[in-house]
Amino acid sequence: MTTVGIVSYGAYIPRYRIRVGEIARVWNDDGEKVSRGLGVYEKSVPAMDEDTVTISVEAARTALENAGINPQDIGAVYVGSESHPYAVKPSATIVAEAIYATPDLTAADLEFACKAGTAGIQMCMGLVKAGYIKYGLAIGADTSQGKPGDALEYTASAGGAAYIIGRDKLIAEIKDTYSFTTDTPDFWRREGQEYPEHGQRFTGEPAYFRHVVSASKKIMERNKLKPEDFDHVVFHQPNGKFPKIAAKKLGFSDDQLNTGLLTPLIGNTYSGSSPLGLAAVLDEAKANQLILLTSYGSGAGSDSFIIKTTKGIEKRKNVRPVRQLVNRKEYIDYAIYAKFKGKIKGVALER
Amino acid sequence: MARDVAVIGVGMTKFGEFWDRGYRSLITEAGSKAIIDARIDGKDIDAVYVGSMSPGRLIGQEHVGALVADYAGLVGVPAARVEAACSSGGLALHQAYLAIKSGLYDIVVVGGVEKMTDVSTEHATVALAGAADQEWEAFHGITFPGLYALMARRHMMDYGTTEEQISLISVKNHANGKLNPYAQYQYDVTLEDVMKSSMVADPLRLMHCSPITDGAATVVLASGEKAKKVCENPIWIKGSALATDTLSLHGRKSITKVEASAMAGKKAYQMAKVKPSKIDFAEVHDCFAIAEILAIESLGFCKIGKGGEMVENGETWIDSRIPINTSGGLKAKGHPVGATGIAQAIEATWQLRGQADKRQVKGAKTGLTQNVGGSGATCTVHIFSEEK
């Protein structure tokens, strides 16, 4: 059996932050109560010139710098996002061109709400394992949208992570991957709609928890592993509360969860969410550690991965660690936020 | 020649938030259970009544009388939907009672059902606001928490009722709901939990409000003659009354006296030949905690204005002077609006049959149910007895 895994990774989080309390002030909400309820205190905001493509390029460049490989050896680029700047015209081609990976490669954009990034990792794993390509680049990135005044506005943020998948020079092996998928419409945005809609409480039990818990349980069962066998666990993080509840349901401790839990400080980066959480864990991980990663995408599905770090992880450190990106921040108020996000009527940004 | 009417079978679904169950599945389950409990066959059923407030707005389905008969395997049987907002269930029960009383039918199945969680909270709130006066109330933005908040404020001002007294109703109803396996919320809440919950419409907080619920309930009624033939433990409906008030709250002389409830209560007491002091327990319409105070006052369990005090003195708990809402009430059992009036009748039946398990009122002989539509424009009161 050919071993596949992570050759390197890179992350990117825009520097701007808005506090939950500032958003609550505008909508006459109790900011402290909202923060306590959601487990989110501030979120990242993309600047006017940032979008899914620029975030993807930043993350991909860091991944390449960390890997020290020739971009021409990349045979596939997949960008997973629900905020691709173009409805028709790929983000992946811009990214591939910007990192000098063109023209001998395949490229495509993916969308599966918040889990398109991990879906890209699975696709790269397949191509690498089959021997069609040497390296594959999978990215999960978003500049997610929340309707002004909607609960989503407290969490929808921006960021992303890129993973180079290959057979050699691995910093971590991917031992197994398993997906749990159903048609569960908990969150959606139709063609032409500016903001997504969600099914309120429906997004919890039958959507997030059923899929995250089922996928995690199944992959542990078929690998004969228990929660206590893992050093770290990363779940999709739509808010600070859901991953904690999922961890508790499955029997993971706060210590296993906390290294990769970023939502309280950056919000929900959607397709970037669990990939960024994994990146934060890999930043801290030592050799021979076991990590469980389970993403979640509304609609709905979860991709689970069992990842084991190699000695390589101690040799090649991430040049731009995730926590550094989390701490690099500049606060803005709601007015500037509204301008950056194109929410001021009449001065919509040219797309 | 007046005939007696008895409950010979009851059945209900668990109340709650059922992502994977639809309207027809809920009412079919409740109906089947009631028919099995009554030990009758489909061919024995003369007619079907269904109380349902807003299936058109909540699930896009009208014409539910025929739908329910169809899914119950009773095609051909007379079936009708009855609507009076949150008192649709109580009204359906009253209609079924009249149908038997008239001599036209001998056995009538009467159900109530609502499927409310397929839509957003905002959508459900708008659907429920249809129970208010659309032109004079709803169009101006007031919803039900707002209307009941006005009633609560006025009651506090006129009679010195306190937020603690109102909150104690939620504490009691949750304590009762904990003992009811059919309840949506089977856990205790403390006075502090209630008083610190989010403000919805001052002074009413989240924990003073009944929830949005899916559920169905069904009872089988029979004429006295039929009941004696097919049933060992019939529960007799001694009084069944209906009254109305102005649709809008502002049309009333007093917004703290629920006149329709007082009128229906008075009529039901006359029919049953009992006084309020002879009632052993009551299920009342606590859509908001203040409504339970208004109910016990209007039904004569205490003097007008003394409801808060009665609650504070602990006179409404199980094993006290007059147990109110042993089922957990709308607050803890849940409030699938059309099903509520029927579910109240089921609790009364279980209590009088001695089948209420841990929440059994000892020696219960006579029970009352009160079901309110809107802010009090429709009210039904039923009195049940174990004795004919």
XYZ file of C-alpha atoms in Angstrom, chain A:
351
model
C 0.000 0.000 0.000
C 1.301 3.427 -0.950
C 1.496 5.807 1.984
C 0.012 9.243 1.369
C 0.077 12.222 3.620
C 0.820 15.853 4.206
C 4.039 17.203 2.702
C 3.441 20.682 4.073
C 0.806 23.256 4.830
C 0.303 26.986 5.030
C -2.305 29.233 6.604
C -3.615 32.730 6.163
C -5.936 34.889 8.289
C -6.707 38.524 7.384
C -5.384 40.959 9.999
C -8.620 42.848 10.686
C -10.850 41.902 13.622
C -14.255 43.018 14.784
C -15.426 42.243 18.298
C -18.738 40.476 18.839
C -19.642 43.293 21.256
C -19.245 45.870 18.459
C -21.640 43.968 16.186
C -24.055 43.501 19.105
C -23.946 47.265 19.805
C -25.290 47.986 16.329
C -28.137 45.482 16.626
C -29.101 46.274 20.242
C -27.955 42.847 21.381
C -26.167 41.943 24.608
C -22.623 41.325 23.336
C -21.446 39.471 26.423
C -24.440 37.184 26.293
C -23.951 36.519 22.574
C -20.257 35.760 23.155
C -21.065 33.425 26.019
C -23.764 31.695 24.017
C -21.659 31.200 20.888
C -18.231 30.915 22.485
C -16.965 33.535 20.007
C -15.375 36.858 21.064
C -14.084 38.353 17.829
C -13.825 37.425 14.172
C -11.476 38.103 11.282
C -12.560 40.475 8.529
C -11.052 40.548 5.051
C -9.768 43.901 3.804
C -11.354 45.413 0.699
C -8.728 43.837 -1.573
C -8.907 40.369 -0.039
C -11.034 37.493 -1.268
C -10.971 33.705 -1.405
C -8.350 33.801 -4.160
C -5.917 36.110 -2.346
C -6.327 34.122 0.872
C -5.715 30.883 -1.052
C -2.602 32.288 -2.728
C -1.172 33.472 0.612
C -1.755 30.074 2.220
C -0.429 28.179 -0.835
C 2.750 30.291 -0.972
C 3.449 29.560 2.706
C 2.832 25.847 2.093
C 5.319 25.876 -0.798
C 7.870 27.800 1.256
C 7.507 25.242 4.047
C 7.740 22.295 1.637
C 10.685 23.435 -0.425
C 9.336 21.614 -3.481
C 9.178 22.727 -7.107
C 5.687 24.102 -7.829
C 5.915 22.519 -11.270
C 5.655 19.127 -9.528
C 2.116 19.983 -8.363
C -0.307 18.022 -10.522
C -3.622 19.205 -9.046
C -4.975 22.357 -7.438
C -8.383 22.297 -5.754
C -9.824 25.359 -4.062
C -12.732 24.605 -1.749
C -14.892 27.584 -0.835
C -18.453 28.852 -0.709
C -17.311 32.373 -1.560
C -15.474 31.966 -4.839
C -15.200 35.482 -6.322
C -16.638 34.249 -9.619
C -19.734 32.121 -10.098
C -18.231 30.996 -13.411
C -14.418 31.160 -13.792
C -12.253 29.122 -11.472
C -10.380 30.408 -8.433
C -8.048 27.420 -8.746
C -6.538 28.618 -12.048
C -5.626 32.002 -10.550
C -4.019 30.277 -7.577
C -2.152 27.803 -9.802
C -0.843 30.613 -12.004
C 0.207 32.721 -9.003
C 2.316 29.915 -7.541
C 3.898 28.966 -10.913
C 2.235 25.553 -11.026
C 0.737 25.937 -14.546
C 0.229 24.478 -17.115
C 0.802 20.741 -16.517
C -1.896 20.163 -13.927
C -5.569 19.704 -13.303
C -7.479 22.367 -11.366
C -11.007 22.904 -10.144
C -13.110 24.797 -7.653
C -15.064 22.862 -5.054
C -18.090 23.801 -2.981
C -19.569 21.849 -0.076
C -20.441 24.603 2.407
C -17.745 24.417 5.102
C -16.089 21.148 4.074
C -14.940 21.722 0.501
C -11.350 22.093 1.755
C -11.202 18.597 3.229
C -12.986 17.222 0.144
C -10.045 18.638 -1.871
C -7.596 16.828 0.410
C -9.423 13.544 -0.270
C -9.332 14.130 -4.048
C -5.600 14.844 -3.922
C -5.060 11.711 -1.830
C -6.766 9.622 -4.504
C -4.719 11.047 -7.388
C -1.454 10.774 -5.449
C -2.157 7.263 -4.246
C -3.066 6.121 -7.766
C 0.198 7.528 -9.041
C -1.326 10.052 -11.461
C 0.319 13.038 -9.821
C 3.337 13.658 -7.587
C 1.838 16.380 -5.424
C -1.633 17.797 -5.032
C -2.576 21.147 -3.504
C -5.858 21.310 -1.607
C -7.084 24.606 -0.189
C -10.029 25.505 2.025
C -10.658 29.258 2.127
C -13.577 31.624 2.534
C -14.683 35.192 3.009
C -18.011 34.054 4.370
C -21.198 36.087 4.324
C -23.612 36.877 7.133
C -26.726 38.906 6.503
C -26.619 42.154 8.508
C -28.466 41.540 11.782
C -28.535 37.754 11.341
C -26.949 35.499 13.979
C -24.422 34.437 11.316
C -22.953 37.927 11.326
C -21.348 37.251 14.709
C -19.292 34.361 13.346
C -18.925 34.505 9.531
C -15.264 35.402 9.019
C -12.349 34.941 6.617
C -9.258 32.773 6.368
C -7.891 29.624 4.836
C -5.293 26.888 4.806
C -3.474 25.009 2.050
C -2.214 21.435 2.146
C 0.302 19.808 -0.169
C -0.502 16.114 -0.394
C 2.130 13.638 -1.573
C 3.919 10.338 -1.088
C 7.354 11.466 0.075
C 8.845 14.127 2.363
C 5.802 13.677 4.615
C 5.393 15.558 7.879
C 2.290 13.478 8.612
C 0.769 10.323 7.178
C -2.949 10.208 6.510
C -3.780 6.717 7.757
C -7.439 6.696 6.758
C -10.284 8.885 5.586
C -14.007 8.278 5.797
C -17.001 10.441 4.891
C -20.563 10.501 6.184
C -22.981 12.226 3.801
C -26.752 12.752 3.667
C -29.122 15.248 2.080
C -29.832 17.481 5.088
C -30.689 21.074 4.137
C -29.584 23.012 7.236
C -27.908 25.945 5.473
C -27.969 27.150 1.865
C -27.513 30.018 -0.513
C -29.249 29.885 -3.862
C -27.742 31.142 -7.102
C -27.865 34.943 -7.103
C -28.675 35.274 -3.415
C -26.299 37.590 -1.574
C -26.552 35.965 1.846
C -27.118 32.396 2.996
C -30.107 31.181 4.998
C -30.066 28.663 7.812
C -32.500 26.343 9.559
C -31.987 27.752 13.072
C -31.929 24.941 15.660
C -32.016 22.405 12.830
C -28.334 23.219 12.196
C -27.430 21.490 15.480
C -28.718 18.026 16.263
C -29.769 16.572 12.873
C -27.077 18.437 10.945
C -23.717 19.236 12.605
C -23.813 16.756 15.476
C -25.217 13.778 13.575
C -22.620 14.050 10.810
C -19.570 14.997 12.904
C -20.256 12.355 15.537
C -21.151 9.598 13.041
C -18.089 10.171 10.845
C -15.740 10.357 13.845
C -17.189 7.229 15.447
C -17.044 5.190 12.246
C -13.439 6.026 11.390
C -12.298 5.282 14.955
C -14.216 1.994 14.959
C -12.764 0.708 11.698
C -9.245 1.604 12.851
C -9.855 0.124 16.302
C -9.008 3.426 17.977
C -10.524 5.153 20.979
C -10.656 8.873 21.844
C -7.871 8.433 24.400
C -5.518 7.128 21.665
C -5.396 10.588 20.069
C -3.135 13.469 21.022
C -5.330 16.041 19.296
C -8.777 16.319 17.789
C -10.009 18.974 15.353
C -13.650 19.437 14.423
C -15.290 21.942 12.137
C -15.837 25.045 14.263
C -18.950 27.029 13.276
C -18.790 28.573 16.759
C -16.912 27.869 19.968
C -19.690 25.760 21.430
C -20.454 23.045 18.850
C -16.959 21.463 18.711
C -16.895 21.322 22.522
C -20.245 19.538 22.615
C -19.143 17.142 19.852
C -15.925 16.415 21.774
C -17.900 15.695 24.922
C -20.361 13.439 23.069
C -17.476 11.398 21.661
C -15.394 11.326 24.842
C -12.558 13.726 23.981
C -11.149 16.094 26.602
C -10.716 19.865 26.374
C -6.948 19.327 26.271
C -7.246 17.263 23.107
C -9.492 19.904 21.508
C -8.035 23.244 22.566
C -4.853 23.395 20.449
C -6.898 23.427 17.255
C -9.843 25.484 18.479
C -9.553 28.904 16.829
C -13.160 30.055 16.389
C -13.361 31.974 19.698
C -10.722 34.381 18.358
C -11.215 34.420 14.581
C -14.800 33.293 14.021
C -15.964 30.710 11.516
C -13.754 30.687 8.432
C -16.103 28.163 6.780
C -14.063 26.071 4.311
C -10.956 27.289 6.140
C -12.235 26.308 9.560
C -11.120 22.721 10.208
C -8.063 23.020 7.870
C -6.890 26.034 9.926
C -7.549 24.115 13.140
C -5.429 21.232 11.839
C -2.672 23.682 10.852
C -2.641 25.091 14.407
C -2.280 21.531 15.737
C 0.507 20.629 13.284
C 2.361 23.804 14.367
C 2.558 22.399 17.888
C 2.703 18.647 17.182
C 5.684 16.407 17.876
C 6.654 13.295 15.910
C 4.448 10.190 16.158
C 1.361 11.942 17.417
C -2.117 10.877 16.415
C -4.683 13.455 15.255
C -8.371 13.053 14.419
C -9.736 15.630 11.976
C -13.469 15.804 11.184
C -14.842 18.551 8.995
C -18.485 19.429 8.484
C -20.264 20.951 5.540
C -23.908 21.911 5.577
C -26.112 20.101 3.177
C -24.611 17.876 4.723
C -21.497 15.815 5.258
C -18.400 15.199 7.342
C -14.940 14.038 6.246
C -12.886 12.317 8.920
C -9.128 11.761 8.768
C -6.712 9.872 10.982
C -3.374 11.609 10.761
C -0.075 10.473 12.283
C 2.854 12.867 12.396
C 6.329 11.742 11.264
C 9.805 12.818 12.343
C 9.674 15.273 9.439
C 7.348 17.544 11.388
C 10.101 18.387 13.878
C 12.540 19.275 11.082
C 10.385 21.470 8.853
C 8.521 24.056 10.920
C 5.823 26.348 9.579
C 7.417 29.726 8.809
C 4.154 31.572 9.567
C 2.531 29.739 12.482
C -1.257 29.954 12.843
C -1.156 31.414 16.349
C 1.062 34.222 15.023
C -1.596 34.976 12.399
C -4.309 34.848 15.062
C -2.421 37.318 17.244
C -1.536 39.675 14.386
C -4.600 41.858 14.491
C -6.051 45.294 14.091
C -9.528 46.083 15.433
C -12.083 47.875 13.294
C -15.520 49.229 14.109
C -18.797 48.296 12.431
C -18.605 51.206 9.983
C -15.241 50.120 8.580
C -16.421 46.494 8.681
C -19.508 47.464 6.659
C -17.278 49.222 4.118
C -14.846 46.282 3.851
C -17.664 43.783 3.423
C -19.460 45.857 0.801
C -22.481 46.285 3.043
C -22.851 50.029 2.494
C -25.603 50.573 -0.025
C -24.663 52.509 -3.122
C -20.927 51.905 -2.794
C -20.905 48.194 -3.476
C -17.443 47.087 -4.477
C -16.832 46.379 -8.137
C -16.774 42.651 -8.569
